[in-house]
Short mmCIF file of C-alpha atoms and ligand atoms in Angstrom, two decimals:
data_model
loop_
_atom_site.label_atom_id
_atom_site.label_comp_id
_atom_site.label_asym_id
_atom_site.label_seq_id
_atom_site.Cartn_x
_atom_site.Cartn_y
_atom_site.Cartn_z
CA MET A 1 36.26 50.68 43.94
CA SER A 2 35.80 53.83 46.07
CA ALA A 3 32.50 55.69 46.20
CA PRO A 4 32.25 58.60 43.75
CA SER A 5 32.77 62.05 45.24
CA LEU A 6 29.89 64.50 45.45
CA ALA A 7 31.42 66.52 42.62
CA GLU A 8 31.53 63.41 40.45
CA VAL A 9 27.93 62.57 41.23
CA LEU A 10 26.77 66.10 40.42
CA ASN A 11 28.68 66.09 37.15
CA THR A 12 27.41 62.70 36.05
CA PRO A 13 24.56 63.10 33.59
CA SER A 14 21.73 60.60 34.04
CA ALA A 15 21.62 57.56 31.77
CA ALA A 16 18.51 59.06 30.17
CA ALA A 17 20.34 62.32 29.44
CA LEU A 18 23.19 60.40 27.80
CA GLU A 19 20.66 58.51 25.71
CA GLU A 20 19.15 61.83 24.61
CA GLN A 21 22.56 63.31 23.81
CA TYR A 22 24.22 60.36 22.09
CA GLY A 23 21.33 58.30 20.75
CA ALA A 24 19.33 58.73 17.58
CA HIS A 25 15.91 60.15 18.42
CA ASN A 26 13.92 57.31 16.87
CA TYR A 27 11.77 56.55 19.93
CA HIS A 28 9.34 58.58 22.01
CA THR A 29 10.52 57.32 25.39
CA LEU A 30 8.46 57.56 28.57
CA PRO A 31 10.26 59.29 31.46
CA VAL A 32 11.24 56.22 33.49
CA ASP A 33 14.72 54.72 34.06
CA LEU A 34 14.42 50.96 34.52
CA VAL A 35 17.09 48.93 36.26
CA ARG A 36 15.52 45.60 37.23
CA GLY A 37 12.71 43.23 36.30
CA GLU A 38 11.11 40.16 37.81
CA GLY A 39 7.97 38.47 36.51
CA ILE A 40 5.45 41.17 35.64
CA TRP A 41 7.27 43.82 37.70
CA LEU A 42 9.88 46.41 36.80
CA TRP A 43 11.85 48.74 39.11
CA ASP A 44 13.33 52.13 38.34
CA LYS A 45 16.62 53.43 39.73
CA ARG A 46 14.85 55.06 42.68
CA GLY A 47 13.36 51.71 43.66
CA ARG A 48 9.83 52.48 42.49
CA ARG A 49 7.94 49.44 41.26
CA TYR A 50 5.85 49.30 38.07
CA MET A 51 3.55 46.69 36.64
CA ASP A 52 4.53 45.81 33.08
CA LEU A 53 1.41 45.97 30.90
CA MET A 54 3.32 45.92 27.61
CA SER A 55 5.89 43.10 27.86
CA ALA A 56 8.33 44.79 25.47
CA TYR A 57 5.82 44.53 22.59
CA SER A 58 5.08 40.90 23.66
CA ALA A 59 8.73 39.83 23.77
CA VAL A 60 8.46 39.18 27.52
CA SER A 61 5.49 36.80 27.66
CA HIS A 62 7.40 34.56 30.12
CA GLY A 63 7.90 37.51 32.49
CA HIS A 64 11.16 39.27 33.25
CA SER A 65 14.14 37.14 34.32
CA HIS A 66 12.26 33.85 34.37
CA PRO A 67 14.42 31.70 36.70
CA ARG A 68 14.46 28.63 34.45
CA LEU A 69 15.34 30.67 31.39
CA VAL A 70 18.01 32.66 33.20
CA ALA A 71 19.54 29.43 34.54
CA ALA A 72 19.60 27.86 31.06
CA ALA A 73 21.10 31.01 29.55
CA ARG A 74 23.75 31.31 32.29
CA GLU A 75 24.80 27.71 31.94
CA GLN A 76 24.98 27.87 28.16
CA MET A 77 26.80 31.18 28.15
CA GLY A 78 29.51 29.70 30.34
CA LYS A 79 29.81 26.65 28.10
CA LEU A 80 29.39 27.63 24.44
CA ALA A 81 27.52 30.61 23.04
CA ILE A 82 28.42 31.33 19.41
CA THR A 83 29.70 28.90 16.78
CA SER A 84 28.14 30.08 13.49
CA ARG A 85 26.27 27.66 11.25
CA ALA A 86 29.54 26.55 9.68
CA PHE A 87 29.44 23.75 12.31
CA HIS A 88 26.79 21.66 14.03
CA SER A 89 26.16 22.52 17.66
CA GLU A 90 24.39 20.89 20.58
CA TRP A 91 21.02 22.68 20.84
CA LEU A 92 19.94 23.76 17.37
CA GLY A 93 18.50 20.39 16.29
CA PRO A 94 16.42 19.88 19.45
CA PHE A 95 15.20 23.51 19.30
CA LEU A 96 14.07 23.24 15.67
CA GLU A 97 12.43 19.86 16.31
CA ARG A 98 10.44 21.27 19.26
CA ALA A 99 9.37 24.36 17.30
CA CYS A 100 8.26 22.26 14.30
CA THR A 101 6.45 19.66 16.40
CA LEU A 102 4.57 22.29 18.38
CA THR A 103 3.48 24.30 15.34
CA GLY A 104 2.94 21.47 12.85
CA MET A 105 5.56 22.78 10.43
CA ASP A 106 8.12 20.60 8.62
CA ARG A 107 11.28 22.71 8.82
CA ALA A 108 12.56 25.87 10.48
CA LEU A 109 15.25 28.41 9.67
CA PRO A 110 16.68 30.37 12.62
CA MET A 111 17.30 34.11 12.51
CA ASN A 112 17.52 36.75 15.25
CA SER A 113 15.09 39.62 14.87
CA GLY A 114 11.50 39.42 13.72
CA ALA A 115 12.20 41.51 10.63
CA GLU A 116 14.85 38.99 9.58
CA ALA A 117 12.33 36.15 9.85
CA VAL A 118 9.94 38.15 7.65
CA GLU A 119 12.70 38.84 5.12
CA THR A 120 13.41 35.11 5.09
CA ALA A 121 9.73 34.40 4.38
CA ILE A 122 9.75 36.91 1.51
CA LYS A 123 12.86 35.36 -0.01
CA ALA A 124 11.39 31.85 0.35
CA ALA A 125 8.11 32.91 -1.27
CA ARG A 126 9.84 34.60 -4.21
CA LYS A 127 12.10 31.65 -4.90
CA TRP A 128 9.22 29.18 -4.45
CA ALA A 129 7.25 31.24 -6.96
CA SER A 130 9.87 30.81 -9.65
CA VAL A 131 11.13 27.32 -8.81
CA VAL A 132 7.84 25.61 -7.89
CA LYS A 133 4.96 27.70 -9.21
CA GLY A 134 6.74 28.72 -12.42
CA ILE A 135 6.21 32.49 -12.16
CA PRO A 136 8.83 34.24 -14.34
CA GLU A 137 11.84 35.39 -12.30
CA GLY A 138 11.35 38.90 -10.93
CA GLN A 139 7.58 38.92 -11.54
CA ALA A 140 6.28 37.35 -8.31
CA GLU A 141 3.92 39.46 -6.26
CA ILE A 142 3.23 39.24 -2.54
CA LEU A 143 -0.06 40.58 -1.17
CA VAL A 144 0.01 42.33 2.21
CA MET A 145 -2.61 44.09 4.34
CA GLU A 146 -3.36 47.75 5.02
CA ASN A 147 -2.05 48.77 8.43
CA ASN A 148 0.43 45.90 8.49
CA PHE A 149 3.50 45.81 10.68
CA HIS A 150 6.25 43.37 9.74
CA GLY A 151 9.39 45.20 10.88
CA ARG A 152 11.70 48.01 9.85
CA THR A 153 14.01 46.85 7.05
CA THR A 154 13.93 48.78 3.77
CA THR A 155 11.93 46.13 1.90
CA ILE A 156 9.39 45.77 4.71
CA VAL A 157 8.79 49.51 5.29
CA GLY A 158 8.41 49.91 1.53
CA PHE A 159 5.05 48.09 1.68
CA SER A 160 3.82 49.73 4.88
CA SER A 161 0.67 51.85 4.70
CA VAL A 162 1.88 54.05 7.57
CA PRO A 163 3.48 57.18 6.07
CA GLU A 164 6.03 57.77 8.87
CA TYR A 165 7.35 54.20 8.58
CA ARG A 166 7.85 54.55 4.84
CA GLU A 167 8.37 58.16 3.76
CA GLY A 168 11.90 59.25 3.00
CA PHE A 169 13.20 55.69 2.83
CA GLY A 170 12.45 54.99 -0.82
CA PRO A 171 12.79 53.71 -3.44
CA ALA A 172 10.49 50.97 -2.20
CA THR A 173 11.17 47.36 -3.19
CA PRO A 174 8.67 46.44 -5.93
CA GLY A 175 6.54 43.29 -5.92
CA PHE A 176 4.00 44.00 -3.19
CA GLY A 177 0.29 44.81 -3.31
CA ARG A 178 -1.79 46.05 -0.39
CA LEU A 179 -5.35 45.04 0.52
CA PRO A 180 -7.82 45.95 3.26
CA PHE A 181 -7.37 43.80 6.38
CA GLY A 182 -10.26 41.41 7.01
CA ASP A 183 -11.75 41.71 3.50
CA LEU A 184 -11.96 38.34 1.76
CA ARG A 185 -13.58 39.71 -1.42
CA ALA A 186 -10.74 42.15 -1.99
CA LEU A 187 -8.26 39.29 -1.71
CA GLU A 188 -10.22 37.11 -4.11
CA LYS A 189 -10.11 39.88 -6.71
CA ALA A 190 -6.44 40.70 -6.12
CA ILE A 191 -5.00 37.22 -6.61
CA GLY A 192 -3.57 36.91 -10.11
CA PRO A 193 -1.39 34.46 -12.00
CA TYR A 194 1.79 36.08 -10.61
CA THR A 195 0.66 36.08 -6.98
CA ALA A 196 3.15 34.07 -4.95
CA ALA A 197 1.98 34.65 -1.41
CA VAL A 198 -0.24 36.45 1.04
CA LEU A 199 1.69 37.84 3.99
CA LEU A 200 -0.43 38.78 7.00
CA GLU A 201 -0.71 39.07 10.75
CA PRO A 202 -3.71 36.92 11.80
CA MET A 203 -4.48 39.73 14.26
CA GLN A 204 -2.75 43.10 13.93
CA GLY A 205 -0.67 44.29 16.87
CA GLU A 206 1.10 47.54 15.97
CA GLY A 207 -1.84 48.39 13.71
CA GLY A 208 -3.98 48.95 16.82
CA ILE A 209 -4.85 45.46 18.18
CA ASN A 210 -7.21 44.67 15.31
CA ILE A 211 -9.17 41.43 15.42
CA PRO A 212 -10.52 40.50 11.96
CA PRO A 213 -14.05 39.18 11.35
CA GLN A 214 -14.52 35.55 12.32
CA GLY A 215 -13.94 33.23 9.39
CA TRP A 216 -11.70 35.64 7.49
CA LEU A 217 -8.44 33.80 8.14
CA ALA A 218 -9.97 30.41 7.32
CA GLY A 219 -11.34 31.97 4.12
CA VAL A 220 -7.91 33.34 3.22
CA ALA A 221 -6.34 29.92 3.81
CA LYS A 222 -8.93 28.24 1.57
CA LEU A 223 -8.46 30.78 -1.22
CA CYS A 224 -4.69 30.45 -1.01
CA GLN A 225 -4.92 26.70 -1.28
CA GLU A 226 -7.27 26.84 -4.29
CA ARG A 227 -5.10 29.35 -6.13
CA GLN A 228 -1.68 27.87 -5.30
CA VAL A 229 -0.69 30.90 -3.26
CA LEU A 230 1.37 30.63 -0.06
CA LEU A 231 -0.18 31.81 3.18
CA LEU A 232 2.59 33.38 5.26
CA ALA A 233 1.48 34.07 8.83
CA ASP A 234 3.51 36.61 10.77
CA GLU A 235 2.93 35.48 14.36
CA ILE A 236 5.93 37.30 15.77
CA GLN A 237 3.60 39.15 18.13
CA THR A 238 0.44 37.00 18.19
CA GLY A 239 2.21 33.63 18.43
CA LEU A 240 3.30 31.56 21.42
CA GLY A 241 0.20 32.01 23.52
CA ARG A 242 -0.32 35.76 23.31
CA THR A 243 -3.89 35.51 21.95
CA GLY A 244 -4.98 32.56 24.10
CA ALA A 245 -3.89 29.78 21.75
CA LEU A 246 -0.41 28.60 20.81
CA LEU A 247 -0.86 30.43 17.48
CA ALA A 248 -3.53 32.94 16.52
CA CYS A 249 -4.02 30.71 13.42
CA ASN A 250 -5.24 27.94 15.76
CA HIS A 251 -8.40 29.93 16.55
CA GLU A 252 -9.57 29.16 12.99
CA ASN A 253 -7.83 25.81 12.57
CA VAL A 254 -5.62 27.31 9.91
CA LYS A 255 -2.25 25.81 9.08
CA PRO A 256 -0.20 28.37 7.16
CA ASP A 257 2.40 27.40 4.55
CA GLY A 258 4.97 29.60 6.24
CA LEU A 259 5.10 30.95 9.77
CA MET A 260 7.21 33.60 11.47
CA LEU A 261 7.94 33.55 15.20
CA GLY A 262 10.09 35.93 17.21
CA LYS A 263 9.72 38.22 20.20
CA SER A 264 8.79 35.86 23.09
CA LEU A 265 10.63 32.98 21.40
CA GLY A 266 13.72 34.43 23.07
CA GLY A 267 12.11 34.02 26.50
CA GLY A 268 12.49 37.73 27.21
CA LEU A 269 16.28 37.32 27.26
CA LEU A 270 17.58 37.33 23.70
CA PRO A 271 16.50 38.03 20.14
CA VAL A 272 15.51 34.66 18.64
CA SER A 273 13.34 34.28 15.55
CA LEU A 274 12.31 31.50 13.19
CA PHE A 275 10.85 31.15 9.77
CA LEU A 276 9.02 27.81 9.70
CA ALA A 277 7.49 26.24 6.62
CA ARG A 278 6.22 23.27 4.75
CA GLU A 279 8.86 21.02 3.22
CA ASP A 280 8.47 22.17 -0.40
CA VAL A 281 8.71 25.82 0.59
CA MET A 282 11.78 25.50 2.80
CA ASN A 283 13.49 23.29 0.25
CA VAL A 284 14.00 26.23 -2.10
CA PHE A 285 16.93 27.21 0.12
CA GLY A 286 20.26 25.59 -0.60
CA PRO A 287 23.72 26.16 0.87
CA GLY A 288 24.87 29.72 0.34
CA ASP A 289 21.60 31.42 -0.60
CA HIS A 290 20.54 32.55 2.86
CA GLY A 291 22.11 32.80 6.29
CA SER A 292 22.86 34.71 9.45
CA THR A 293 26.06 34.89 11.52
CA PHE A 294 24.20 34.72 14.83
CA GLY A 295 21.05 32.84 13.72
CA GLY A 296 20.61 29.54 15.55
CA ASN A 297 23.63 30.00 17.82
CA PRO A 298 23.90 27.57 20.79
CA LEU A 299 22.86 30.22 23.32
CA ALA A 300 19.81 31.30 21.31
CA ALA A 301 18.83 27.69 20.56
CA ARG A 302 19.11 26.64 24.20
CA VAL A 303 17.08 29.63 25.41
CA GLY A 304 14.54 29.23 22.59
CA LEU A 305 14.03 25.55 23.43
CA GLU A 306 13.63 26.30 27.12
CA ALA A 307 11.21 29.16 26.29
CA LEU A 308 9.02 26.69 24.36
CA ASN A 309 9.22 24.12 27.17
CA VAL A 310 8.25 26.69 29.80
CA LEU A 311 5.41 27.90 27.59
CA VAL A 312 3.93 24.39 27.44
CA GLU A 313 4.63 23.35 31.03
CA GLU A 314 3.31 26.58 32.56
CA GLN A 315 0.33 26.48 30.18
CA LEU A 316 0.86 30.07 29.11
CA PRO A 317 -1.59 29.90 26.16
CA GLU A 318 -4.34 28.60 28.45
CA ARG A 319 -3.55 31.25 31.07
CA SER A 320 -3.70 33.89 28.35
CA ARG A 321 -7.08 32.59 27.16
CA ASP A 322 -8.69 32.50 30.62
CA LEU A 323 -7.12 35.57 32.19
CA GLY A 324 -7.49 37.54 28.95
CA ALA A 325 -11.22 36.79 28.89
CA TYR A 326 -11.50 37.98 32.49
CA PHE A 327 -9.44 41.14 31.85
CA LEU A 328 -11.50 42.01 28.77
CA GLU A 329 -14.79 41.40 30.59
CA GLU A 330 -13.76 43.67 33.47
CA LEU A 331 -12.51 46.38 31.10
CA GLU A 332 -15.81 46.29 29.24
CA LYS A 333 -17.61 47.07 32.53
CA ILE A 334 -15.76 50.37 32.95
CA GLN A 335 -18.08 53.29 32.31
CA HIS A 336 -15.98 56.25 31.23
CA SER A 337 -16.54 58.51 28.25
CA ALA A 338 -12.80 58.44 27.41
CA ILE A 339 -13.16 54.78 26.38
CA ARG A 340 -14.23 54.33 22.81
CA ASP A 341 -13.62 50.62 22.42
CA VAL A 342 -12.06 47.66 24.18
CA ARG A 343 -11.04 44.73 22.02
CA GLY A 344 -8.75 41.75 22.03
CA LYS A 345 -8.21 38.04 22.27
CA GLY A 346 -6.42 36.45 25.22
CA LEU A 347 -3.95 38.84 26.85
CA PHE A 348 -3.71 40.76 23.57
CA ILE A 349 -5.94 43.70 24.38
CA GLY A 350 -6.30 47.22 23.05
CA LEU A 351 -8.06 50.08 24.80
CA GLU A 352 -9.12 52.70 22.27
CA LEU A 353 -9.52 56.19 23.67
CA ASP A 354 -11.54 59.17 22.51
CA PRO A 355 -9.04 61.87 21.45
CA ALA A 356 -11.29 64.41 23.19
CA TRP A 357 -9.72 63.02 26.39
CA GLY A 358 -6.14 63.27 25.13
CA SER A 359 -3.91 60.92 23.20
CA ALA A 360 -3.16 57.32 24.10
CA ALA A 361 0.43 58.48 24.76
CA HIS A 362 -0.91 60.94 27.33
CA PHE A 363 -2.90 58.12 28.94
CA CYS A 364 0.28 56.02 29.16
CA GLU A 365 1.90 58.86 31.12
CA ALA A 366 -1.10 58.90 33.46
CA LEU A 367 -0.76 55.13 33.83
CA LEU A 368 2.95 55.51 34.63
CA LYS A 369 2.04 57.83 37.51
CA GLN A 370 -0.14 54.99 38.82
CA GLY A 371 2.77 52.56 38.62
CA ALA A 372 1.91 50.72 35.42
CA LEU A 373 3.80 50.82 32.13
CA SER A 374 2.41 50.57 28.65
CA LYS A 375 2.75 52.19 25.26
CA ASP A 376 0.33 53.62 22.77
CA THR A 377 -0.02 52.51 19.19
CA ARG A 378 -1.64 54.44 16.34
CA ASP A 379 -2.27 57.54 18.54
CA THR A 380 -5.52 56.34 20.11
CA VAL A 381 -4.88 52.77 21.27
CA VAL A 382 -3.28 51.67 24.55
CA ARG A 383 -1.83 48.16 24.58
CA LEU A 384 -2.76 45.94 27.50
CA THR A 385 -0.48 42.98 26.86
CA PRO A 386 1.09 41.94 30.19
CA PRO A 387 3.45 38.98 30.57
CA LEU A 388 1.35 35.79 30.37
CA VAL A 389 2.53 34.77 33.85
CA ILE A 390 0.32 37.49 35.36
CA SER A 391 -2.13 36.30 38.06
CA ARG A 392 -5.80 37.12 38.42
CA ALA A 393 -5.09 39.21 41.55
CA GLU A 394 -2.51 41.19 39.56
CA ILE A 395 -5.06 41.79 36.82
CA ASP A 396 -7.33 43.24 39.51
CA GLN A 397 -4.46 45.53 40.50
CA ALA A 398 -3.99 46.51 36.85
CA LEU A 399 -7.69 47.35 36.63
CA GLN A 400 -7.40 49.61 39.69
CA LYS A 401 -4.47 51.43 38.09
CA ILE A 402 -6.36 51.83 34.82
CA HIS A 403 -9.38 53.19 36.75
CA ALA A 404 -7.18 55.66 38.60
CA ALA A 405 -5.46 56.78 35.38
CA LEU A 406 -8.85 57.30 33.72
CA GLU A 407 -10.04 59.34 36.71
CA SER A 408 -6.97 61.57 36.40
CA LEU A 409 -7.86 62.55 32.81
CA THR A 410 -9.55 65.81 31.93
CA PRO A 411 -11.12 66.51 28.54
CA VAL A 412 -8.72 68.43 26.29
CA ALA A 413 -9.65 72.08 25.57
CA ASP A 414 -11.98 72.44 22.61
CA HIS A 415 -10.36 74.92 20.23
CA SER A 416 -12.97 74.68 17.53
C1 LIG B 501 7.63 43.25 16.24
C2 LIG B 501 7.12 42.67 15.00
C3 LIG B 501 7.98 42.41 13.91
C4 LIG B 501 9.44 42.83 13.89
O1 LIG B 501 10.19 42.25 14.88
P1 LIG B 501 11.64 42.86 15.23
O2 LIG B 501 12.23 41.86 16.19
O3 LIG B 501 11.39 44.20 15.88
O4 LIG B 501 12.39 42.99 13.97
C5 LIG B 501 7.45 41.78 12.81
N1 LIG B 501 6.15 41.44 12.76
C6 LIG B 501 5.30 41.68 13.77
C7 LIG B 501 3.88 41.25 13.66
C8 LIG B 501 5.75 42.32 14.93
O5 LIG B 501 4.89 42.59 15.91
#
């Protein structure tokens, strides 16, 4: 292929411009064009290097282009990638066994995106409610938390408490009730005879990196058990080492009745999700009542299995625990009036900023200028959730960049 002429180059709009022109405007994208990734580092098309402090919303816990995962994916892609569940294939059984053994669940159902795993959990809970608990068909209620994030499908956004996620997309699917996050009393009062399940994130990610009071999750689990209500833990973001334990539930020795995994389950290469559950919950599904064309395909199963193996062998949960504690401790030492709060568990950290110093989105732009990438959530919170393969020296570098970005801020004009 010959090199493009100057005229061609000048007439070629940038990839970002094409995205703006032809894409739906459903993301607020930072002005950076990425072309390559390796470990915790990303490069733009001009060759500038950035530290990834966001990990694609925790989907890249293993780091970008992990050599073992890339090798497994390449090999499998050249051999057999998609078969559908109409037939057995080589890797699905071993993948599901590994996922169940690691998490203490009996069975697992493979899907692709996180939202699909949550939808699967909702379907399982509703059918369990009528088949096992004896709630009249169509009457089962699922309790969710204020400030939840479980994905973007119509049913899921219908029970969101965030207006922009929900408004304009109604009518909302009925059968959900919302409670304050971290409030055991409210849950105790809300559980009724038609309550099938409690669906929650053990720690909220998109909601602003919210860590509930100690003992809350264990209390929820106990209540659920006493009242024959399923505890469905959405660990799509908090699971697989992110919070310094294999599951965030492990911090309180809680074993949920149903569990959702996604994001980093695909090793940073593919969308792979699972709904895992206890035997009697999963057994409500029979042939024909749930499925997915791509769910559990040989490529996804092979990569998912390797992602779990790498997670264990490279001790990513332990790294997250130790390095997260160090990162948090160093962040807490920073004296700057823009910082309102620093909170987190493992490498699942949120930096809450005082709006008087600009929005969290503005801070992310300042961070980008220092060569680090992250994204705000809920206007005031900056996520600090790097790949779990980050080293201590790299955390020191991240701290320097955060310092420099803070120093570059000026208080916003007071118009009052
Ligand atoms: C990201 C996320 C989801 C949705 O996952 P998708 O793959 O984007 O559909 C669900 N629950 C939680 C807790 C998440 O963080």
